[in-house]
Every structure is written in C-alpha cells, then in structure tokens.
Tab-separated table of C-alpha atoms in Angstrom:
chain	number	residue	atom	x	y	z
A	4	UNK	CA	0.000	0.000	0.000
A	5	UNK	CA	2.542	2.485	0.534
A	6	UNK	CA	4.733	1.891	-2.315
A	7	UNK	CA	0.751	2.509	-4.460
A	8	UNK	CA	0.609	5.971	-2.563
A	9	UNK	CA	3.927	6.906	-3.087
A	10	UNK	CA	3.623	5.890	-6.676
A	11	UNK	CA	0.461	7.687	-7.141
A	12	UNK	CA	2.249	11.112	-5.797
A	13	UNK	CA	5.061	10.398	-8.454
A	14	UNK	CA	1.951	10.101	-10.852
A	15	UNK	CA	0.714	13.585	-9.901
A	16	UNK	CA	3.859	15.386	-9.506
A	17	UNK	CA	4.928	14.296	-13.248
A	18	UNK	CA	1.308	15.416	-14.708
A	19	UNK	CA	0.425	18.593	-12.403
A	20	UNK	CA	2.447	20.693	-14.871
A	21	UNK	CA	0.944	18.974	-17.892
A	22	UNK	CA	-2.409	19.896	-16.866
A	23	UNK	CA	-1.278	23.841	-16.242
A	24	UNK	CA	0.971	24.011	-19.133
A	25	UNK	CA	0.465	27.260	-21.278
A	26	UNK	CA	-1.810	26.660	-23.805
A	27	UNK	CA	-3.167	27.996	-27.117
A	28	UNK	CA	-5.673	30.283	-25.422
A	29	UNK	CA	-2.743	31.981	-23.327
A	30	UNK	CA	-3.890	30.838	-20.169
A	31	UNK	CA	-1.291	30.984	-17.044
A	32	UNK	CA	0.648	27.661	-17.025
A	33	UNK	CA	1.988	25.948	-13.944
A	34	UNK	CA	5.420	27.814	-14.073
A	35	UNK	CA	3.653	31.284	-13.916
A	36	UNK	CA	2.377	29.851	-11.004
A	37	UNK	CA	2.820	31.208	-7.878
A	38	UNK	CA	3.358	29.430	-4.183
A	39	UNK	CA	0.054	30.491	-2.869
A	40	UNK	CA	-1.281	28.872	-5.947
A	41	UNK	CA	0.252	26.152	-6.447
A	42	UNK	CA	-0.745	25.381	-2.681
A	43	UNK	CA	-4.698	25.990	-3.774
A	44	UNK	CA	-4.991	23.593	-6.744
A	45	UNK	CA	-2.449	20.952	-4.728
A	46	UNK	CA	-4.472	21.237	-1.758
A	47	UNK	CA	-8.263	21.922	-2.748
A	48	UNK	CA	-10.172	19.424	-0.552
A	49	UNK	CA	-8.197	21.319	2.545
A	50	UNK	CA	-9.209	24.695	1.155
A	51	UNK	CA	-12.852	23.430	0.843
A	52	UNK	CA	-12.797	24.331	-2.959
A	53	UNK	CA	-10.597	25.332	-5.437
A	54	UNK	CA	-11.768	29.317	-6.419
A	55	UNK	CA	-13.674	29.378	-9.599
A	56	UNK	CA	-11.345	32.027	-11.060
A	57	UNK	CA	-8.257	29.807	-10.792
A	58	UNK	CA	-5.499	30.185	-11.637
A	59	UNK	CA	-5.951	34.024	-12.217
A	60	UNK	CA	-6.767	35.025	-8.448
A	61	UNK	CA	-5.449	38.422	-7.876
A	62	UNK	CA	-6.112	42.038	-9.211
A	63	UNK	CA	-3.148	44.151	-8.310
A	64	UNK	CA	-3.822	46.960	-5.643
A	65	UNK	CA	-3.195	50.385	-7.686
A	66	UNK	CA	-5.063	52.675	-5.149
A	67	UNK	CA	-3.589	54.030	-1.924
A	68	UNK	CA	-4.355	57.332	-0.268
A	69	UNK	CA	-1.325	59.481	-0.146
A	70	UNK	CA	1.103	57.495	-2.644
A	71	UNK	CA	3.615	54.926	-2.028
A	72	UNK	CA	4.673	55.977	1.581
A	73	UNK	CA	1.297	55.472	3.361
A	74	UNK	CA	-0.119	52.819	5.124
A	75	UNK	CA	-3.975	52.326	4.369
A	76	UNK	CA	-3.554	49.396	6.939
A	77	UNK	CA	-6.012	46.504	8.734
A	78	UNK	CA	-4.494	44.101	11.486
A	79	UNK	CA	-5.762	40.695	10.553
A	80	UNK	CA	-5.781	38.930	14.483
A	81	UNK	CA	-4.570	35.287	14.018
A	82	UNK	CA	-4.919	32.185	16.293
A	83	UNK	CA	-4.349	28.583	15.359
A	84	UNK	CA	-4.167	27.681	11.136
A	85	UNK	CA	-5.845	29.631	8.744
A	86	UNK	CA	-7.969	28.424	6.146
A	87	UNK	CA	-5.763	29.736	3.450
A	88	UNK	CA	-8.688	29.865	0.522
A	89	UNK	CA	-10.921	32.361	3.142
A	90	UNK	CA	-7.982	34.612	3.899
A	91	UNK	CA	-7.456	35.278	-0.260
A	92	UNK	CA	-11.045	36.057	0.081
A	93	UNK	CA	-10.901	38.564	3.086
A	94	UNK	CA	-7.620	39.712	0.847
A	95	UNK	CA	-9.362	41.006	-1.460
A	96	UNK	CA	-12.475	42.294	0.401
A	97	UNK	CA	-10.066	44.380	2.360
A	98	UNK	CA	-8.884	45.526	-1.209
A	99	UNK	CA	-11.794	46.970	-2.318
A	100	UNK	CA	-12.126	48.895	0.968
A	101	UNK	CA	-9.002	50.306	-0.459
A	102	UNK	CA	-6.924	48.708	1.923
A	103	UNK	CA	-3.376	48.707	0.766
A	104	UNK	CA	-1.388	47.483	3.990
A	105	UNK	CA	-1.856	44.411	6.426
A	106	UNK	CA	-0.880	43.547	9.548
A	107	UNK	CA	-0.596	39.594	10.436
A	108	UNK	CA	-0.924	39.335	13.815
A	109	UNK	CA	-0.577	36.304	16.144
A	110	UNK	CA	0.297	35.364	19.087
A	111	UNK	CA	3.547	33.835	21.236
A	112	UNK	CA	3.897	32.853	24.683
A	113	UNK	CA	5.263	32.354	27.609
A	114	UNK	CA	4.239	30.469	31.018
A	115	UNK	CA	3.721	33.731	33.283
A	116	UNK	CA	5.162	37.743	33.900
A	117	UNK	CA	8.490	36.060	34.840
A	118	UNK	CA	9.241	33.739	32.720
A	119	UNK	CA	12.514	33.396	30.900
A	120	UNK	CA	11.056	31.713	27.596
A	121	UNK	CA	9.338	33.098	24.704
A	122	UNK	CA	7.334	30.382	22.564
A	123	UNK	CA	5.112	29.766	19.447
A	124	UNK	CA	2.279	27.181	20.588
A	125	UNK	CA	1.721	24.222	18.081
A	126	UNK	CA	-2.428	24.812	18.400
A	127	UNK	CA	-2.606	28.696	18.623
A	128	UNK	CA	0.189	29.500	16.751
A	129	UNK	CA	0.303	29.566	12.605
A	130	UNK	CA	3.028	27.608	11.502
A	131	UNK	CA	6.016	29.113	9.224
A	132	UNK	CA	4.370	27.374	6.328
A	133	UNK	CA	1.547	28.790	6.669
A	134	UNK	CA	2.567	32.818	7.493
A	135	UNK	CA	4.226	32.244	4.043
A	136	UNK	CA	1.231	31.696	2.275
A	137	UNK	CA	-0.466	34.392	3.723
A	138	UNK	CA	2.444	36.686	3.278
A	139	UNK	CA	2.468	35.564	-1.158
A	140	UNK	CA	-1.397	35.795	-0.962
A	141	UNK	CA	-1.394	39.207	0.273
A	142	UNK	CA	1.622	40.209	-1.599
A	143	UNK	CA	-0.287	39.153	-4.703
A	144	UNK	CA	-2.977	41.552	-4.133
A	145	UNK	CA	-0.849	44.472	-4.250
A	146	UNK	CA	-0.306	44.943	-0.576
A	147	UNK	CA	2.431	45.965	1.774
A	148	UNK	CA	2.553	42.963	4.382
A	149	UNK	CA	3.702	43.703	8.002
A	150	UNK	CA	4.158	40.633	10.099
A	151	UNK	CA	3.773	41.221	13.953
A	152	UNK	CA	3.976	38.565	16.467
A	153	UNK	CA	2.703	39.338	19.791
A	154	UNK	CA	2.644	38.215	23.205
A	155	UNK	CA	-0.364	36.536	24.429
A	156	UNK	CA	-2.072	37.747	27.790
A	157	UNK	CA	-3.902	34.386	28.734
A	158	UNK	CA	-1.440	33.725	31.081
A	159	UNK	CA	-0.110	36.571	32.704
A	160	UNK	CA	-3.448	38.355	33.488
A	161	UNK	CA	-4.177	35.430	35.413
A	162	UNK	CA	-1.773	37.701	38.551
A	163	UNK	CA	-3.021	40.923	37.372
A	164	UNK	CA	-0.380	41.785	34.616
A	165	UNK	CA	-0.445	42.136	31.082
A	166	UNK	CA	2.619	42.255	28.518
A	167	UNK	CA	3.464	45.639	29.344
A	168	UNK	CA	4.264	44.634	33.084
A	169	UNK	CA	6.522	41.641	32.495
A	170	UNK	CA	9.777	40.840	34.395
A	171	UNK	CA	11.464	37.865	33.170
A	172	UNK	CA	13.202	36.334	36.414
A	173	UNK	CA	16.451	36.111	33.868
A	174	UNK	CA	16.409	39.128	31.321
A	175	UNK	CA	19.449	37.835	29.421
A	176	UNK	CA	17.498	34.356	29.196
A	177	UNK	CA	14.203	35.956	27.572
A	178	UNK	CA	16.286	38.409	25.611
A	179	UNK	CA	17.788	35.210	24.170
A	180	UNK	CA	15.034	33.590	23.703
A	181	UNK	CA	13.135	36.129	22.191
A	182	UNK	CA	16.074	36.771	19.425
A	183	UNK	CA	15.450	33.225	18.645
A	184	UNK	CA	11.735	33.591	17.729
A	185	UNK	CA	12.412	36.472	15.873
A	186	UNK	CA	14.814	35.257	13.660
A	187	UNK	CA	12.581	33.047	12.857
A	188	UNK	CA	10.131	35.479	10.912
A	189	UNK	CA	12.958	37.105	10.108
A	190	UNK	CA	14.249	34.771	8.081
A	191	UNK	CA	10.737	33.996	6.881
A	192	UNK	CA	10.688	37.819	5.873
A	193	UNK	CA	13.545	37.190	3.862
A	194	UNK	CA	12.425	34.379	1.983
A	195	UNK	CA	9.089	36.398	1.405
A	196	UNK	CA	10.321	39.791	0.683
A	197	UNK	CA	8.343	41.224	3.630
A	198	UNK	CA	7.578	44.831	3.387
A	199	UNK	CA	7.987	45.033	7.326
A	200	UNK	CA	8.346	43.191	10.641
A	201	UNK	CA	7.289	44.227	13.731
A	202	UNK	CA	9.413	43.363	16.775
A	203	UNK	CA	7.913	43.990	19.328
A	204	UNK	CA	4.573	45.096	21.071
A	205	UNK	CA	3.544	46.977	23.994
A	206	UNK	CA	6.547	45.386	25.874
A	207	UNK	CA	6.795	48.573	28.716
A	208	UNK	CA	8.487	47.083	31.060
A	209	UNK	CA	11.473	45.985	29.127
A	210	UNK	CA	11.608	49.248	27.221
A	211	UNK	CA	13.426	51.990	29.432
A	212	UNK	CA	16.008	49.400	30.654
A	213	UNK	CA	17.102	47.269	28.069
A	214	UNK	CA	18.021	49.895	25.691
A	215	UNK	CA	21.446	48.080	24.529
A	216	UNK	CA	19.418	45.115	24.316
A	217	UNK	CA	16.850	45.771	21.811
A	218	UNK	CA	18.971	47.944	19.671
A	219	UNK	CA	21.791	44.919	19.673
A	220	UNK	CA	18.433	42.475	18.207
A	221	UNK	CA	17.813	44.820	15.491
A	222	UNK	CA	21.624	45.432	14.210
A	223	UNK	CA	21.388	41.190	14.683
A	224	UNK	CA	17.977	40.694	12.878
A	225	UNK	CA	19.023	43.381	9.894
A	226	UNK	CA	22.244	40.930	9.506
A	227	UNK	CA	19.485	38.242	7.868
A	228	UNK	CA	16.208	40.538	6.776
A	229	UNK	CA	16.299	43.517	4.344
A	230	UNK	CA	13.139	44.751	4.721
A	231	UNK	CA	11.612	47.425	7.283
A	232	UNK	CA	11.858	47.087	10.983
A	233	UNK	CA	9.348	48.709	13.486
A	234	UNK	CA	8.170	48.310	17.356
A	235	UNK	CA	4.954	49.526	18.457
A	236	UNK	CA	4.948	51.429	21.904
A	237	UNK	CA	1.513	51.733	23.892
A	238	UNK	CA	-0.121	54.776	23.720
A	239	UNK	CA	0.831	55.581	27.317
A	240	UNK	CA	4.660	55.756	26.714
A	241	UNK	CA	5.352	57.573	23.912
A	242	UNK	CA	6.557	60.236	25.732
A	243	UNK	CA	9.572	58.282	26.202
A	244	UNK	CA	10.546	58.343	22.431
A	245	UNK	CA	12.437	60.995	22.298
A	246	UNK	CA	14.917	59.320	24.562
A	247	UNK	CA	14.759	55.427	23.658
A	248	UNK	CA	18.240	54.825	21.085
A	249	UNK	CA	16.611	51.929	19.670
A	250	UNK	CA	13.705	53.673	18.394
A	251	UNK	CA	15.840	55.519	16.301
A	252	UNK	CA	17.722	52.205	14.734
A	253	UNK	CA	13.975	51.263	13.432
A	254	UNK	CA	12.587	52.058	10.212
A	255	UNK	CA	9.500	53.849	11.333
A	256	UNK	CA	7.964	53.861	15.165
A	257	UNK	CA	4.820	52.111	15.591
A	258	UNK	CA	2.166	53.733	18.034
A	259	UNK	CA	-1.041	51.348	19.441
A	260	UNK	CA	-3.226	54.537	19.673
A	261	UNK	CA	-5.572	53.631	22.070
A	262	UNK	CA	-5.803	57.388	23.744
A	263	UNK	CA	-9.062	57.949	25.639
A	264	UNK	CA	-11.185	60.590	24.412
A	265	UNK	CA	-13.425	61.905	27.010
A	266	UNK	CA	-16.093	62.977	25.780
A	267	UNK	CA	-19.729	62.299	26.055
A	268	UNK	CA	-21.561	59.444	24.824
A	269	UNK	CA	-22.939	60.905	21.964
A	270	UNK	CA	-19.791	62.641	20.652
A	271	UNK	CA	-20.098	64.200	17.403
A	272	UNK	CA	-16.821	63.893	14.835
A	273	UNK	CA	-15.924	67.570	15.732
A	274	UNK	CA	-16.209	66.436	19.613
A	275	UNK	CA	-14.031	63.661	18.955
A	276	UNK	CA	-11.218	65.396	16.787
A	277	UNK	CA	-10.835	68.225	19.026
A	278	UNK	CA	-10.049	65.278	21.812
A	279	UNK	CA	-7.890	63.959	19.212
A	280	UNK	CA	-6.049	67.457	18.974
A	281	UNK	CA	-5.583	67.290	22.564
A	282	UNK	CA	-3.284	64.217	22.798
A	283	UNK	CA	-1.936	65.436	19.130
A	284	UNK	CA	-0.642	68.734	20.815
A	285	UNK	CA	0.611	67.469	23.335
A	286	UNK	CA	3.039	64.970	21.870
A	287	UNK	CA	3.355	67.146	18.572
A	288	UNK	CA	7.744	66.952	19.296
A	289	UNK	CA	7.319	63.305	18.852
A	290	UNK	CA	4.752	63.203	16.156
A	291	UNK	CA	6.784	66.637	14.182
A	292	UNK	CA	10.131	64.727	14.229
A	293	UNK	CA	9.449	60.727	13.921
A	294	UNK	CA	8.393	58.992	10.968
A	295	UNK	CA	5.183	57.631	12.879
A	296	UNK	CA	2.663	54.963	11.902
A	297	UNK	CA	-0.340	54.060	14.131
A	298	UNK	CA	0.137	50.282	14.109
A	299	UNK	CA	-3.220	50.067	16.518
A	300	UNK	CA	-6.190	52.283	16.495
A	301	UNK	CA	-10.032	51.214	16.795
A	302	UNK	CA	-13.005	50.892	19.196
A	303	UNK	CA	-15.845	48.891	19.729
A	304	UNK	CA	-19.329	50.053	18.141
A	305	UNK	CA	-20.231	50.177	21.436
A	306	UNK	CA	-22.053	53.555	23.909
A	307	UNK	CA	-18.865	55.742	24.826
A	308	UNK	CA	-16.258	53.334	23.970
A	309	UNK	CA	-14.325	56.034	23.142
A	310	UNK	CA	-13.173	56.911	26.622
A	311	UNK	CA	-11.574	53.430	27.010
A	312	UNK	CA	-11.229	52.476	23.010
A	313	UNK	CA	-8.325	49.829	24.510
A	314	UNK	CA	-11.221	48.063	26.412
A	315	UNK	CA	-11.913	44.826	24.857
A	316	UNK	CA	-15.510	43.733	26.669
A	317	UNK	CA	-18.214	45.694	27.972
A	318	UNK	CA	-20.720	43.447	30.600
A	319	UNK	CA	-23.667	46.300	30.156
A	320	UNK	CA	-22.309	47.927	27.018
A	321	UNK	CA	-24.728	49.368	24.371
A	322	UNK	CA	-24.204	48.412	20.943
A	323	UNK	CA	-24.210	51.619	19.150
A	324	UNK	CA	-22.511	51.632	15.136
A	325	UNK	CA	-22.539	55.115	14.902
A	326	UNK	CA	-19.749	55.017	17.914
A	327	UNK	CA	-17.693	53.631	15.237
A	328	UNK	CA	-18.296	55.539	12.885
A	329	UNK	CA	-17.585	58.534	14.437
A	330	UNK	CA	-14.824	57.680	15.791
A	331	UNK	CA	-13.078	56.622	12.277
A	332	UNK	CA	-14.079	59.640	10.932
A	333	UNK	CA	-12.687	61.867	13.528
A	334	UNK	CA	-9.359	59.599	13.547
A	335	UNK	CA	-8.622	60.167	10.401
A	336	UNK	CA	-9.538	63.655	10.172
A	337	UNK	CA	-7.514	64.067	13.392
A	338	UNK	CA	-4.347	62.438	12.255
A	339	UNK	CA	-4.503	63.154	8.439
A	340	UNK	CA	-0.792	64.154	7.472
A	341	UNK	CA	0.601	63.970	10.866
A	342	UNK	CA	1.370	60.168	10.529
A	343	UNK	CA	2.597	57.858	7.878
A	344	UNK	CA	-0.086	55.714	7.942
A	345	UNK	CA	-2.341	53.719	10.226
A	346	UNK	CA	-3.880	50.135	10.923
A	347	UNK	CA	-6.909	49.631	12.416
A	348	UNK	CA	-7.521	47.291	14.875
A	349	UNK	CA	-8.893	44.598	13.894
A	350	UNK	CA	-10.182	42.036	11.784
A	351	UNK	CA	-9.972	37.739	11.888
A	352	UNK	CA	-10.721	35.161	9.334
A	353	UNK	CA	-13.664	34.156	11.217
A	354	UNK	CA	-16.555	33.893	9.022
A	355	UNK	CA	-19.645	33.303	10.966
A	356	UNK	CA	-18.788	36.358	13.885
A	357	UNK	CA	-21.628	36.667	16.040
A	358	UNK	CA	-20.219	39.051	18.573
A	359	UNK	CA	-19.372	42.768	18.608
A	360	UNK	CA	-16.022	43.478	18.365
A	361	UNK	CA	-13.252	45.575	16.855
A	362	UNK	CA	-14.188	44.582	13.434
A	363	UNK	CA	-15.557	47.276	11.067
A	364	UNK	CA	-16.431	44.946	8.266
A	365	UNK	CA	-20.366	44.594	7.637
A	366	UNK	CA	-20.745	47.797	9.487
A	367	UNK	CA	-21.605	51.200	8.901
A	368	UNK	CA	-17.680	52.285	9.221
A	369	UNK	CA	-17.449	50.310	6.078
A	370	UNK	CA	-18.157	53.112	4.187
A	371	UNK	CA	-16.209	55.430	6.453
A	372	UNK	CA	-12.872	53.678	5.116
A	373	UNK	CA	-13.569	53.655	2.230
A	374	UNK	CA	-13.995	57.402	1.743
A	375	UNK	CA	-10.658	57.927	3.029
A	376	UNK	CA	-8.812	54.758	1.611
A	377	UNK	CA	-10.481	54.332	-1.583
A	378	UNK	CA	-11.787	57.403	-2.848
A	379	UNK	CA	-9.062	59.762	-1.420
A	380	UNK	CA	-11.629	62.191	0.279
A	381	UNK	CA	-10.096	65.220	2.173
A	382	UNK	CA	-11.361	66.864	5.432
A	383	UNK	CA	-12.825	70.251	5.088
C-alpha cells in the first residue's frame, strides 16, 4: 500500500504541470504559477474548494491614499491555522475597501510575567508554512505585508499583569530567547520579501532598561532581513521616544493609539477630533520629528467606547454603530498628514462572527474607510 501511494504522488507530480501548461488560449501555465497557488490547486479538498477564477486570483492593488509611503492598513488577528482559501477572500475584500497594507498578527507565549522563555504554541500559533502563504497571498494583491507577532495575555493576566508589566526572572534568558523567535520570521521575511516586521509590542516594562538590548536584536535581525523594521509602543509611553536609542535604529515607530477621548456618549466627529487634537498637541515633538505609523487604532461600536477604546468587553455595554463611525471619521480627520499611515484594529478570518467586536467589516464604518482609503476624500 505504501509503495501505491507513493507511486500515485510520483503520478501527480509528473502530470500537475501537464495539466497547467500554457496553452493555445494563453492561459497561465503551472510555471507562472505562484506558491500560494500552487498550494490551492495541490491542496483543494483542505481549502474546501478550489476558487472558480483559478489560476488568475489576484487584481493588483493600484489605489492608496497618499502614494507609495502610506499605510492604508487593517491588522488581521490570528490564532491557530488559517484556512488559506478564506484569507485570499478577506484579501481582497479588504482591497476593495481600499486597503493597501496588512498587519498579520498572532500570538507567542510564555508560562507567566516572569518567565525566561518566549514560545510559538503548536495549536494557537500559525506555523512558518503557513505565514508564508499568507504573506504571497497578500503580496499578490498588491499589498504591503507587516508581520507582527505578539505576546499573548492568557497567562499573565491570570496575577493581574499584562505584557506591558513583564519581568522575566532572567532578562538575558528571555532576551535570548526572544532573538530566537524572531529570527525566525525574520528569516521567513527574507524568503518572502516582507515589506515590514514588527518586533515587538507593547513590551513597557522591558523598554526603558534594556536599551542596549533591543537595539543589539535589530543590528542582529538586519544581519538576515532587508526589509523594514518597526516596534509599536503603547499609547501611554510615547513620551519616552524621544529618549529610547533603539527607536531611532527602526525604520519607522509604531504607536497602538488607544488614547481615551473623554467625551460624552454621543460625541459628534468635531467632539471627537478636538479630543484627538488634545493628545496630538501634546506629543506634537514626537509626532513633528518621527516617521510615525499608528500600528493600533479602533473601538468597539459600542455607547462611549471612546473613553476606554483599549477596552476589549463591555458586561452592560450598548451596541451603538454610529460610535464607530464617528470615531473613524474623527481619527482620520484628526491624524490626516501627521502620521505615515495607520492600521486599524482589527479584523480575523472568522466567518460566521456573532459578537461585537473591533471589526468594522459589515458595518456602517465600512463606508467610512472607504472614503478615506479608496476614494481619497479630504477633510474640510
């Protein structure tokens, strides 16, 4: 039996490229083929089915906002293995939002606040394999692909931290540690041409300190990965920019933008952009002489989320779209030409949601992104 199955691969392998071969009718043939494709027809009963438009999938992305420079971006959240076939088709939904930039987030661990080890998990985890794909997909639609890997919370908020209060027991051992895992998707980055990877998220604690340490990982990481390098500070440290050396080794400096605006329930845009102006003033050294990108901003559609927009559950919350929606509009307004870009926060492959979350897809801020992606609309 197994010398019929490995017969019958030998079968396939020799005929796949017969049956893709270029043809009279000019039709792509199997060495026009890309990975992502490839994987698709190889691998239809796993993608459920094989898209009706193979094997031309992609239309290239030839909209952005402000040219070249600017992320139009969406963080795509991540846990366990994607079903490759439904992130091409959230690809190029996201497209036609005029979404030009994505963010592929997902998660590492580690056992508690202060622990010395910094893991992928086999179940929660995508594998490198599969980041790859996801990473040609993307790039096949035209977009600029950040990759971000970020430190899961299940087990640290468990003593009342999160990953902005950890203290490894042994810093050298988690620096270590963590240089490992990143190499990893560095060296993934390299094989994929990777517009940018992220190195790090919302780690406060081991900011400040470890100065020498994070800027020896990036001169390390650059050794094996060409492409752009940024960290994302929390909203609630930026002030120490100015003074952190390894923020100026990165590319660009990534802000998660979750600033309260406090301001009624009912906020109108104008309400909300002059509480944008307030933070915006008051950091304008930072945002005047960095190359800044918001690598996290969003709220829930929920009553007043925008006083605690980093707040991911509300027990007595009221569901209210027009939160969202307002708060988009005034973001954008707010930040237009002060930043570089910006990625909201967030989307997942999950096609039967059922909750409120994050997500502005099949919402009213639909449109909202659109105007200012897609169609290039200026504020007043």
């Amino acid at each position: 039996m197994k010398f019929l199955f490995l017969f019958g691969k030998i079968i396939l392998l020799f005929f796949i490229p017969i049956l893709f071969a270029d043809g009279a009718d000019g039709k792509l043939g199997a060495k026009n083929l890309s990975q992502i494709e490839r994987f698709i027809a190889r691998e239809g009963d796993v993608m459920r089915e094989v898209p009706k438009d193979y094997p031309v999938l992609f239309k290239k992305n030839d909209h952005t906002k402000k040219g070249d420079d600017y992320h139009a971006g969406m963080n795509i959240l991540i846990y366990g293995h994607p079903n490759i076939r439904e992130a091409i088709d959230k690809f190029r939904y996201l497209q036609d939002l005029g979404v030009d930039s994505i963010a592929i987030v997902f998660p590492v661990f580690q056992e508690d606040w202060q622990a010395n080890e910094i893991l992928p998990d086999a179940e929660l985890t995508p594998t490198v394999d599969e980041l790859l794909l996801l990473i040609e997909s993307a790039h096949q639609f035209g977009m600029r692909v950040m990759l971000r890997p970020i430190l899961d919370e299940e087990s640290i908020v468990k003593t009342g931290h999160w990953r902005g209060s950890i203290q490894p027991s042994n810093p050298d051992a988690w620096f270590e540690s963590y240089r490992e895992l990143m190499f990893t998707y560095a060296e993934l980055g390299e094989r994929t041409k990777l517009d940018v990877l992220n190195i790090g998220t919302e780690l406060n604690s081991l900011e400040r300190n470890y100065d020498k340490r994070w800027k020896k990982l990036i001169r390390e990481i650059r050794n094996v990965y060409s492409g752009e390098l940024t960290y994302s500070f929390n909203w609630n440290v930026i002030q120490y920019i100015p003074t952190s050396n390894f923020a100026k080794s990165l590319d660009f400096i990534g802000v998660d933008a979750y600033f309260p605006l406090n301001v009624a329930d009912d906020a109108s845009v104008d309400d909300l952009i002059v509480a944008w102006q307030a933070w915006i003033d008051r950091y304008q050294n930072i945002f005047k002489d960095q190359s800044i990108v918001l690598t996290e901003v969003g709220t829930l559609p929920i009553r007043g989320s925008h006083r605690t927009p980093y707040r991911w559950e509300y027990a007595n919350g009221v569901a209210d779209p027009q939160t969202q929606v307002n708060y988009y509009e005034a973001t954008f307004r707010a930040w237009d030409k002060k930043v570089s870009g910006l990625y909201w926060w967030c989307i997942t492959l999950d096609v039967n949601k059922v909750d409120l979350d994050y997500s502005p897809l099949d919402m009213p801020t639909e449109e909202v992104i659109k105007a200012h992606f897609l169609n290039s609309v200026q504020p007043n």
